[in-house]
Coordinates of C-alpha atoms in Angstrom, one line a residue:
Chain E
M1 CA 78.5 208.6 126.3
T2 CA 75.2 206.7 126.4
L3 CA 74.9 204.4 123.4
L4 CA 71.5 202.8 124.1
E5 CA 68.6 203.9 126.2
V6 CA 65.7 201.6 126.9
R7 CA 62.7 203.6 128.0
D8 CA 59.7 202.0 129.8
L9 CA 59.7 199.1 127.4
A10 CA 56.7 196.8 127.5
I11 CA 55.6 194.0 125.2
Q12 CA 53.0 191.3 125.2
L13 CA 53.6 188.0 123.5
D14 CA 50.7 185.6 123.1
D15 CA 48.6 187.8 125.4
K16 CA 51.2 187.5 128.2
Q17 CA 53.0 190.5 129.5
V18 CA 56.6 189.5 129.1
L19 CA 58.2 192.9 129.6
G20 CA 56.4 195.4 131.8
G21 CA 58.1 198.7 131.6
V22 CA 61.9 198.1 131.5
S23 CA 64.2 201.1 131.6
A24 CA 68.0 200.8 131.3
D25 CA 71.0 202.8 130.0
F26 CA 74.0 201.4 128.3
K27 CA 77.2 203.5 127.8
Q28 CA 79.6 203.1 125.0
G29 CA 82.6 200.8 125.5
R30 CA 81.2 199.0 128.6
V31 CA 80.2 195.4 129.4
Y32 CA 76.8 195.0 130.9
A33 CA 74.9 191.9 132.2
I34 CA 71.1 191.4 132.2
V35 CA 70.7 188.7 134.8
G36 CA 67.6 186.9 136.0
P37 CA 65.9 183.5 136.3
N38 CA 64.5 181.6 133.3
G39 CA 61.4 183.3 131.9
A40 CA 62.3 186.7 133.4
G41 CA 62.2 188.4 129.9
K42 CA 66.0 188.6 129.3
S43 CA 66.1 187.1 125.8
T44 CA 62.9 189.0 125.0
L45 CA 64.6 192.3 125.8
A46 CA 67.5 191.3 123.5
N47 CA 65.1 190.3 120.7
V48 CA 63.2 193.6 121.0
I49 CA 66.4 195.6 120.8
M50 CA 67.5 193.7 117.7
G51 CA 64.0 194.0 116.2
L52 CA 63.4 190.3 115.5
P53 CA 60.1 189.3 113.9
G54 CA 57.4 189.0 116.5
Y55 CA 59.2 191.5 118.9
T56 CA 58.4 194.8 117.1
N57 CA 55.0 195.6 118.6
F58 CA 56.2 197.2 121.9
Q59 CA 55.4 200.2 124.0
G60 CA 58.0 202.6 125.2
D61 CA 61.1 203.4 123.2
I62 CA 64.6 202.3 122.4
L63 CA 67.0 205.1 121.6
Y64 CA 70.3 204.3 119.9
R65 CA 72.7 207.1 119.7
G66 CA 69.7 209.3 120.6
E67 CA 67.5 208.1 117.8
S68 CA 64.6 205.7 118.1
L69 CA 65.0 202.2 116.6
K70 CA 61.2 201.9 116.3
G71 CA 60.2 200.9 112.8
L72 CA 63.7 199.8 111.7
A73 CA 64.1 196.3 110.4
V74 CA 66.8 193.9 111.7
D75 CA 69.2 194.6 108.9
E76 CA 68.8 198.4 109.3
R77 CA 69.6 198.2 113.0
A78 CA 72.6 195.9 112.2
R79 CA 73.9 198.4 109.7
K80 CA 73.7 201.1 112.4
G81 CA 76.0 198.8 114.5
V82 CA 73.6 196.6 116.5
T83 CA 74.1 192.8 116.4
L84 CA 73.0 189.7 118.3
A85 CA 74.8 186.5 119.2
W86 CA 72.1 183.8 119.6
Q87 CA 71.8 181.4 122.5
E88 CA 71.6 178.5 119.9
P89 CA 73.4 179.7 116.7
A90 CA 71.9 178.7 113.4
R91 CA 73.3 175.9 111.2
F92 CA 74.0 176.7 107.6
E93 CA 74.2 173.7 105.4
G94 CA 77.0 174.1 102.9
L95 CA 78.0 177.6 103.9
S96 CA 81.7 177.8 104.7
V97 CA 83.0 179.2 108.0
H98 CA 85.0 181.7 105.9
K99 CA 81.9 183.0 104.1
F100 CA 79.8 183.0 107.3
V101 CA 82.4 184.8 109.4
T102 CA 82.9 187.6 106.8
A103 CA 79.2 187.8 105.7
G104 CA 78.6 191.2 107.2
A105 CA 82.1 192.6 107.0
K106 CA 83.2 195.3 104.6
T107 CA 86.5 194.0 103.4
T108 CA 88.3 192.9 100.3
N109 CA 90.4 190.4 102.1
G110 CA 87.8 188.2 103.7
R111 CA 90.0 185.1 104.2
D112 CA 92.6 187.0 106.3
L113 CA 89.9 188.7 108.3
A114 CA 88.1 185.4 108.9
A115 CA 91.4 183.8 110.0
A116 CA 92.2 186.6 112.4
A117 CA 88.7 186.5 113.9
L118 CA 88.8 182.7 114.3
R119 CA 92.2 183.0 116.1
Q120 CA 90.6 185.5 118.5
V121 CA 88.1 182.9 119.6
G122 CA 90.7 180.1 119.9
L123 CA 89.9 178.2 116.7
E124 CA 92.7 177.3 114.3
P125 CA 91.8 178.8 110.9
A126 CA 93.4 176.0 108.9
R127 CA 91.0 173.5 110.5
Y128 CA 87.9 175.6 110.2
L129 CA 87.9 178.1 107.3
N130 CA 86.7 175.6 104.7
R131 CA 84.3 173.6 106.9
A132 CA 80.6 174.2 106.7
V133 CA 78.7 175.8 109.5
D134 CA 76.5 172.7 109.8
K135 CA 75.8 169.8 112.2
T136 CA 79.4 168.5 111.9
L137 CA 80.4 171.3 114.2
S138 CA 79.6 171.0 117.9
G139 CA 77.4 173.6 119.6
G140 CA 80.4 175.1 121.3
E141 CA 82.3 175.4 118.0
R142 CA 79.3 177.2 116.4
K143 CA 79.1 179.6 119.3
R144 CA 82.7 180.5 118.9
I145 CA 82.3 180.8 115.1
E146 CA 79.4 183.1 115.6
L147 CA 81.4 185.3 118.0
A148 CA 84.1 185.4 115.3
S149 CA 81.5 186.6 112.8
I150 CA 80.7 189.4 115.3
L151 CA 84.3 190.3 115.8
A152 CA 84.7 190.6 112.0
I153 CA 82.0 193.3 111.7
E154 CA 83.2 195.4 114.7
P155 CA 79.8 196.4 115.9
A156 CA 79.0 199.2 118.3
L157 CA 76.5 197.1 120.3
V158 CA 76.6 193.4 120.8
L159 CA 73.7 191.5 122.5
M160 CA 75.0 188.1 123.6
D161 CA 72.2 185.7 124.6
E162 CA 73.5 183.1 127.1
P163 CA 77.1 183.2 125.8
D164 CA 78.2 180.2 127.9
S165 CA 75.6 177.7 126.8
G166 CA 77.2 174.7 125.3
I167 CA 80.7 176.0 125.9
D168 CA 83.4 174.1 127.7
V169 CA 85.6 175.8 130.4
E170 CA 88.6 176.4 128.2
A171 CA 86.5 177.8 125.3
L172 CA 84.6 180.0 127.8
D173 CA 87.9 181.7 128.8
Q174 CA 88.6 182.4 125.1
M175 CA 85.1 183.7 124.7
F176 CA 85.6 186.1 127.7
E177 CA 88.8 187.3 126.2
A178 CA 87.0 188.0 122.9
I179 CA 84.3 190.0 124.8
H180 CA 87.0 192.1 126.5
R181 CA 88.6 192.6 123.1
L182 CA 85.3 194.0 121.8
K183 CA 85.2 196.4 124.8
E184 CA 88.8 197.5 124.1
K185 CA 87.7 198.4 120.6
G186 CA 84.9 200.5 121.9
S187 CA 82.0 198.1 121.6
T188 CA 79.2 198.0 124.2
V189 CA 78.5 194.4 125.1
I190 CA 75.2 193.3 126.8
L191 CA 75.4 189.7 128.2
I192 CA 72.1 188.0 128.7
T193 CA 72.7 185.4 131.4
H194 CA 71.8 183.6 134.6
S195 CA 75.3 182.5 135.2
R196 CA 77.5 184.0 137.9
T197 CA 80.6 183.2 135.8
V198 CA 79.3 185.2 132.9
L199 CA 78.0 188.0 135.2
R200 CA 81.5 188.5 136.5
Q201 CA 82.7 189.6 133.1
A202 CA 80.4 192.7 133.2
E203 CA 81.0 196.0 134.9
H204 CA 77.3 196.8 135.6
A205 CA 74.3 194.5 135.9
Y206 CA 70.5 194.8 135.7
L207 CA 68.4 192.2 137.5
L208 CA 65.3 191.3 135.7
C209 CA 62.4 189.5 137.2
D210 CA 58.9 188.9 135.8
G211 CA 59.6 191.4 133.0
R212 CA 60.8 194.2 135.3
V213 CA 64.1 195.6 136.4
I214 CA 64.1 195.0 140.1
D215 CA 67.7 196.2 140.8
E216 CA 70.8 197.4 139.0
G217 CA 74.3 198.1 140.1
P218 CA 77.7 196.5 140.6
V219 CA 77.9 192.9 139.5
N220 CA 79.0 191.6 142.9
R221 CA 76.0 192.9 144.7
I222 CA 73.6 192.0 141.9
G223 CA 75.2 188.6 141.7
Q224 CA 74.9 187.9 145.4
Y225 CA 71.3 189.0 145.4
F226 CA 70.5 186.8 142.4
E227 CA 72.2 183.8 144.0
N228 CA 70.9 184.2 147.5
R229 CA 67.3 185.3 146.7
C230 CA 66.3 184.5 143.1
A231 CA 67.6 181.0 143.2
L232 CA 65.6 180.3 146.3
C233 CA 62.5 182.1 145.1
D234 CA 59.4 179.9 145.3
H235 CA 57.5 182.2 143.0
T236 CA 59.8 182.4 140.0
N237 CA 59.0 185.6 138.1
E238 CA 56.4 186.5 140.6
P239 CA 58.4 188.3 143.2
G240 CA 56.6 188.6 146.5
P241 CA 57.5 191.2 149.2
Q242 CA 60.7 189.3 150.1
E243 CA 62.1 189.8 146.6
A244 CA 61.1 193.4 146.3
L245 CA 63.7 196.0 147.1
Chain P
M1 CA 87.2 180.7 64.2
S2 CA 89.8 178.0 64.4
D3 CA 89.3 174.9 66.5
A4 CA 91.9 176.0 68.9
E5 CA 90.1 179.4 69.3
L6 CA 86.8 177.6 69.9
V7 CA 88.4 175.4 72.6
Q8 CA 89.8 178.5 74.2
R9 CA 86.4 180.3 74.1
L10 CA 84.5 177.3 75.4
L11 CA 86.8 176.8 78.4
E12 CA 86.9 180.5 79.2
S13 CA 83.1 180.6 79.2
V14 CA 83.0 178.1 82.0
G15 CA 85.7 180.0 84.0
I16 CA 88.5 177.5 83.4
K17 CA 92.0 178.6 82.6
P18 CA 92.8 176.7 79.4
S19 CA 96.3 175.9 80.8
H20 CA 94.6 173.9 83.5
V21 CA 93.2 171.3 81.2
L22 CA 95.3 171.7 78.0
S23 CA 98.2 169.8 79.6
D24 CA 99.8 166.5 78.6
D25 CA 98.6 164.7 81.7
V26 CA 94.9 165.5 81.2
A27 CA 92.8 163.4 78.9
R28 CA 90.1 165.5 77.3
L29 CA 87.5 166.0 74.6
E30 CA 85.9 169.2 73.4
V31 CA 82.9 169.4 71.2
H32 CA 81.5 172.6 69.7
Q33 CA 77.9 172.0 68.4
N34 CA 78.5 169.0 66.1
H35 CA 82.2 169.3 65.7
V36 CA 85.1 167.8 67.7
V37 CA 87.4 170.8 68.2
G38 CA 89.9 169.3 70.6
A39 CA 91.0 165.9 72.0
H40 CA 93.9 164.5 73.9
L41 CA 93.9 160.8 74.9
L42 CA 96.0 159.0 77.5
P43 CA 96.8 155.3 77.7
G44 CA 93.8 153.4 79.1
L45 CA 91.2 155.7 77.3
E46 CA 89.9 155.1 73.9
V47 CA 87.5 157.5 72.2
D48 CA 85.7 157.1 68.9
T49 CA 83.6 160.0 67.6
T50 CA 81.3 160.5 64.7
E51 CA 80.1 163.9 63.7
R52 CA 76.4 164.1 62.7
D53 CA 74.3 166.9 61.4
D54 CA 72.7 167.6 64.8
G55 CA 75.6 166.7 67.1
I56 CA 78.0 163.9 67.6
E57 CA 78.2 160.2 68.7
A58 CA 81.0 159.4 71.0
H59 CA 82.1 156.1 72.5
L60 CA 84.4 156.3 75.4
R61 CA 86.1 153.2 76.6
L62 CA 88.1 153.0 79.8
L63 CA 90.2 149.9 79.5
P64 CA 90.4 147.2 82.2
G65 CA 92.4 148.4 85.2
A66 CA 93.0 151.9 83.8
R67 CA 93.8 154.6 86.3
F68 CA 94.1 158.4 85.7
E69 CA 95.9 160.7 88.0
R70 CA 93.8 163.8 87.0
P71 CA 90.1 163.9 86.0
I72 CA 89.3 163.4 82.4
H73 CA 87.8 166.6 81.0
L74 CA 84.9 166.8 78.7
C75 CA 83.4 170.0 77.3
F76 CA 80.3 170.2 75.3
G77 CA 78.8 173.4 74.2
M78 CA 78.0 176.0 71.5
L79 CA 78.7 179.7 71.2
P80 CA 75.9 180.7 68.7
E81 CA 72.7 182.0 70.1
K82 CA 70.6 179.3 68.3
G83 CA 71.0 175.7 67.4
L84 CA 70.8 172.1 68.4
Q85 CA 73.5 169.9 70.0
H86 CA 72.6 166.2 70.3
I87 CA 75.2 164.1 72.0
V88 CA 74.9 160.4 71.8
L89 CA 77.3 159.1 74.4
E90 CA 78.3 155.5 75.1
I91 CA 80.6 154.9 78.0
D92 CA 82.2 151.6 78.9
V93 CA 84.1 151.5 82.1
E94 CA 85.8 148.1 82.1
E95 CA 86.7 145.8 84.9
D96 CA 88.6 147.5 87.8
A97 CA 89.1 150.7 85.8
S98 CA 88.8 153.9 87.8
A99 CA 88.2 157.4 86.6
Q100 CA 86.8 160.7 87.4
V101 CA 85.2 162.7 84.6
L102 CA 84.6 166.5 84.8
A103 CA 82.2 167.5 82.2
H104 CA 81.3 171.1 81.4
C105 CA 78.3 172.0 79.2
T106 CA 78.3 175.7 78.2
F107 CA 75.8 177.8 76.3
P108 CA 76.8 181.3 77.3
N109 CA 75.0 183.2 74.5
A110 CA 71.9 181.0 74.2
V111 CA 68.7 182.5 73.0
E112 CA 67.2 179.3 71.5
V113 CA 69.5 176.4 72.1
K114 CA 68.6 172.8 72.6
H115 CA 71.1 170.4 74.2
R116 CA 70.1 166.8 74.3
M117 CA 72.3 164.0 75.6
D118 CA 71.4 160.4 75.4
A119 CA 74.0 158.4 77.3
R120 CA 74.4 154.7 78.0
I121 CA 76.9 154.0 80.8
R122 CA 78.1 150.5 81.6
I123 CA 80.3 150.1 84.6
A124 CA 81.9 146.6 84.8
P125 CA 82.4 144.7 88.0
G126 CA 84.9 146.3 90.4
A127 CA 85.1 149.5 88.3
N128 CA 84.7 153.0 89.8
Y129 CA 83.4 155.9 87.7
S130 CA 82.6 159.4 88.8
Y131 CA 80.9 161.9 86.5
Y132 CA 80.7 165.6 87.5
E133 CA 78.6 167.6 85.1
R134 CA 78.6 171.4 85.4
H135 CA 76.4 173.5 83.3
V136 CA 77.0 177.2 82.5
H137 CA 74.2 179.0 80.9
G138 CA 73.7 182.7 79.9
P139 CA 71.4 185.0 81.7
G140 CA 68.6 184.8 79.1
G141 CA 67.3 181.3 79.8
G142 CA 67.1 180.3 76.2
V143 CA 68.3 176.8 76.7
E144 CA 66.5 173.5 76.7
V145 CA 68.6 170.8 78.4
I146 CA 67.6 167.2 78.1
P147 CA 70.1 164.8 79.6
H148 CA 68.9 161.2 79.6
A149 CA 71.0 158.3 80.7
T150 CA 70.8 154.6 81.5
V151 CA 73.4 153.2 83.8
E152 CA 74.3 149.6 84.5
L153 CA 76.5 148.8 87.5
G154 CA 78.2 145.4 87.6
E155 CA 78.9 143.6 90.8
G156 CA 80.9 145.7 93.2
A157 CA 80.9 148.7 90.8
R158 CA 80.7 152.3 92.0
F159 CA 79.1 155.2 90.2
K160 CA 78.8 158.7 91.4
T161 CA 77.3 161.5 89.4
E162 CA 76.8 165.2 90.3
F163 CA 74.9 167.5 88.1
D164 CA 75.2 171.3 88.8
L165 CA 73.3 174.1 87.1
I166 CA 73.9 177.0 89.4
K167 CA 75.2 179.8 87.1
G168 CA 72.9 181.5 84.7
R169 CA 69.3 180.7 83.9
V170 CA 68.2 177.1 83.6
G171 CA 65.7 177.6 80.8
E172 CA 64.0 174.3 80.5
M173 CA 65.5 171.1 81.8
D174 CA 64.5 167.5 81.8
I175 CA 66.9 165.1 83.5
A176 CA 66.1 161.4 83.4
Y177 CA 68.6 158.9 84.8
D178 CA 67.7 155.2 85.1
A179 CA 70.2 153.0 86.9
V180 CA 70.4 149.3 87.8
G181 CA 72.8 148.1 90.4
Q182 CA 74.1 144.5 90.8
A183 CA 75.3 143.0 94.0
H184 CA 77.4 145.2 96.3
S185 CA 77.3 148.0 93.8
V186 CA 77.2 151.6 95.1
L187 CA 75.3 154.4 93.3
E188 CA 75.2 158.1 94.2
M189 CA 73.3 160.6 92.1
L190 CA 73.3 164.2 93.2
A191 CA 71.6 167.2 91.4
R192 CA 71.9 170.8 92.4
V193 CA 70.0 173.4 90.4
S194 CA 69.1 177.0 90.8
G195 CA 66.1 178.2 88.9
S196 CA 64.8 181.7 88.4
G197 CA 62.6 183.7 86.0
T198 CA 60.3 181.3 84.1
D199 CA 62.7 178.3 84.3
K200 CA 61.2 174.9 84.2
I201 CA 63.0 172.0 85.9
R202 CA 62.1 168.3 85.8
I203 CA 64.2 165.6 87.4
H204 CA 63.4 162.0 87.3
E205 CA 66.1 159.7 88.7
K206 CA 65.4 156.0 89.2
A207 CA 67.6 153.3 90.8
R208 CA 66.8 149.7 90.8
L209 CA 68.8 147.7 93.4
A210 CA 68.8 144.3 91.6
G211 CA 71.7 142.6 93.4
E212 CA 72.3 141.7 97.0
A213 CA 73.5 144.5 99.3
A214 CA 73.4 147.0 96.4
R215 CA 73.2 150.6 97.7
A216 CA 71.9 153.9 96.2
V217 CA 71.4 157.5 97.3
L218 CA 69.5 160.0 95.2
T219 CA 69.9 163.6 96.4
T220 CA 68.3 166.6 94.8
T221 CA 68.7 170.2 96.0
I222 CA 66.9 173.0 94.2
A223 CA 66.5 176.7 94.8
L224 CA 63.7 178.5 93.0
R225 CA 62.9 182.2 92.6
D226 CA 60.5 184.4 90.7
D227 CA 58.1 182.2 88.6
A228 CA 60.4 179.1 88.3
R229 CA 58.8 175.7 88.6
A230 CA 60.4 172.3 89.5
E231 CA 59.1 168.8 89.7
V232 CA 61.3 166.0 91.2
F233 CA 60.3 162.4 90.9
N234 CA 63.0 160.2 92.4
T235 CA 62.5 156.5 92.7
I236 CA 64.4 153.6 94.4
I237 CA 63.2 150.1 93.9
A238 CA 64.9 147.5 96.1
D239 CA 64.5 144.0 94.7
A240 CA 67.4 142.2 96.4
P241 CA 68.3 141.0 100.0
R242 CA 70.0 143.7 102.2
A243 CA 69.7 146.3 99.5
R244 CA 69.9 149.8 101.0
G245 CA 68.7 153.1 99.6
H246 CA 67.8 156.7 100.4
V247 CA 66.0 159.4 98.5
D248 CA 66.5 163.0 99.6
C249 CA 64.9 166.1 98.1
K250 CA 65.3 169.6 99.4
E251 CA 63.8 172.6 97.6
I252 CA 63.9 176.3 98.7
V253 CA 61.1 178.4 97.2
Q254 CA 61.0 182.2 96.9
G255 CA 58.6 184.6 95.2
R256 CA 55.9 182.9 93.1
A257 CA 57.9 179.8 92.4
V258 CA 56.3 176.4 92.6
A259 CA 58.0 173.1 93.7
K260 CA 56.9 169.6 93.7
A261 CA 58.8 166.6 95.1
V262 CA 57.6 163.0 94.8
P263 CA 60.0 160.5 96.4
I264 CA 59.0 156.9 95.5
V265 CA 60.3 153.9 97.3
E266 CA 59.5 150.3 96.6
V267 CA 60.8 147.4 98.6
N268 CA 60.4 143.9 97.2
D269 CA 62.6 142.0 99.7
P270 CA 61.9 141.9 103.5
T271 CA 65.6 142.4 104.3
A272 CA 66.0 145.5 102.1
H273 CA 65.6 149.0 103.6
V274 CA 64.9 152.2 101.7
T275 CA 64.2 155.6 103.3
H276 CA 63.2 159.0 101.9
E277 CA 62.8 162.6 102.9
A278 CA 61.6 165.6 101.1
A279 CA 61.4 169.2 102.3
I280 CA 60.1 172.2 100.5
G281 CA 59.9 175.6 102.0
S282 CA 61.2 179.1 102.3
V283 CA 64.6 179.9 103.7
D284 CA 65.1 179.0 107.3
S285 CA 64.0 182.0 109.5
K286 CA 66.8 181.7 112.0
Q287 CA 69.5 181.5 109.3
L288 CA 67.9 184.6 107.7
Q289 CA 67.6 186.6 110.9
T290 CA 71.2 185.7 111.8
L291 CA 72.5 187.1 108.5
L292 CA 70.2 190.2 108.7
S293 CA 71.6 190.8 112.2
R294 CA 75.1 191.0 110.6
G295 CA 73.8 193.8 108.3
L296 CA 73.1 191.9 105.1
T297 CA 70.0 192.9 103.2
E298 CA 67.3 190.2 102.8
D299 CA 68.3 189.6 99.2
E300 CA 72.0 189.2 100.1
A301 CA 71.1 186.9 103.0
V302 CA 68.9 184.7 100.8
D303 CA 71.6 184.5 98.1
L304 CA 74.2 183.4 100.7
I305 CA 71.9 180.8 102.2
I306 CA 71.1 179.4 98.8
E307 CA 74.7 179.5 97.7
G308 CA 75.6 177.4 100.8
M309 CA 72.8 175.0 100.2
L310 CA 73.8 174.4 96.6
S311 CA 77.5 174.3 97.2

């Protein structure tokens, strides 16, 4: 069943056309990758789907469970099951990991839920539950805590922007396990990345360049194309005839 | 109402189980309006109290070298809707004594209550004194809180104070602390206040670093909503060699609230160093969007961010 349909999506930011007619389908319970070079529009696509401020004035449409997300605020989209893991998670001075992880969860037993979510991302609850989500945590720890907060709310659709940034190799494996756990529970995961390692976690990939989808398909083929062609491209985000399919 | 019942009611109003503080190993003093309704002393602590028409005078003396396993508990408050409570407090922490004091001030039914405290705190050389003051007010905001204190820190003495007013409406508040630190003394003053409605908050903390290598940190964190107003004037004056100080003020403003922060630093010795920072603004957009993307409403998200900031 298709969970999310992006239809001819276009958006200008500061008079620059960042997305120029993107279409993509995302089925329930599958892991997707949006891959492309820096500036291709990958994060913008995620931000538009989430409805972040500054990303709401777009052309085209986004259908979620067959209904348009146009006009819905971030929290309204979130309550329908859409959420976003940020490339650089926010710091929250004084807010405990326990409260942050369970912030959006509907539960009466928040501490147990937070502990279980932390274990799933490889963090020992006893060491983290009472700590603040602040600068005393490394970037990698905050990424894992953010993923724990997403596991706790069991969303239908997770947009993950550069999930490997700031993460060490061991933690990355735990993050991948958590992504597959989300899939097993029926969530759709969209990985925003330019990393082959992350791309390999997906089942289907879209290749974005200069605000357009220039290919889609199995991750191996898209990955090879990305590595062999995009990495060498002299005209980043301005594909010439050699990049066009 | 008996004194024991008043103690029970005061403690319950601040969310403390009476059994937690009414035990033999906790030194304590409870004052309802102008009447001492409960007290328990331990060796090393002397307390003299005098009841007056408008409040009480109390002299607390921590004897030289005194140590206390559990924090000393003070509770000042009044249950009636109207009235005045004026506490004149003299605290002497004598050489090498060390104690933590947890003070609760509670006015749960206030409609027109004035709570004034004039304190003089002397901390002798080598002594260590921490004073945590938690206020619990009702939702009506009918309280005027005026805690004023002078603090003298002897050589090598340490003083830490935390003032919290997070539950209930502030009403009107005027905090004024004036401290002087001798050589190698350490002073920390922290205030956390949440204002809403038409609350008015004024904080003026001042530290003079009079002795060599004396240190001080003044930190104020305030969250304001609705039509609340706050003014913070925090001052550190460094007169001595190698004195160190920092003034930090952070205010989150929502609605029509107005905040003003004036950090003042004065350095009168070339080897001293004092810094300051002040930040006033709305809640951080990224924090807000993160919580919204978990499904919280904007009000819920702002509440959680402020709760963290004031925790």
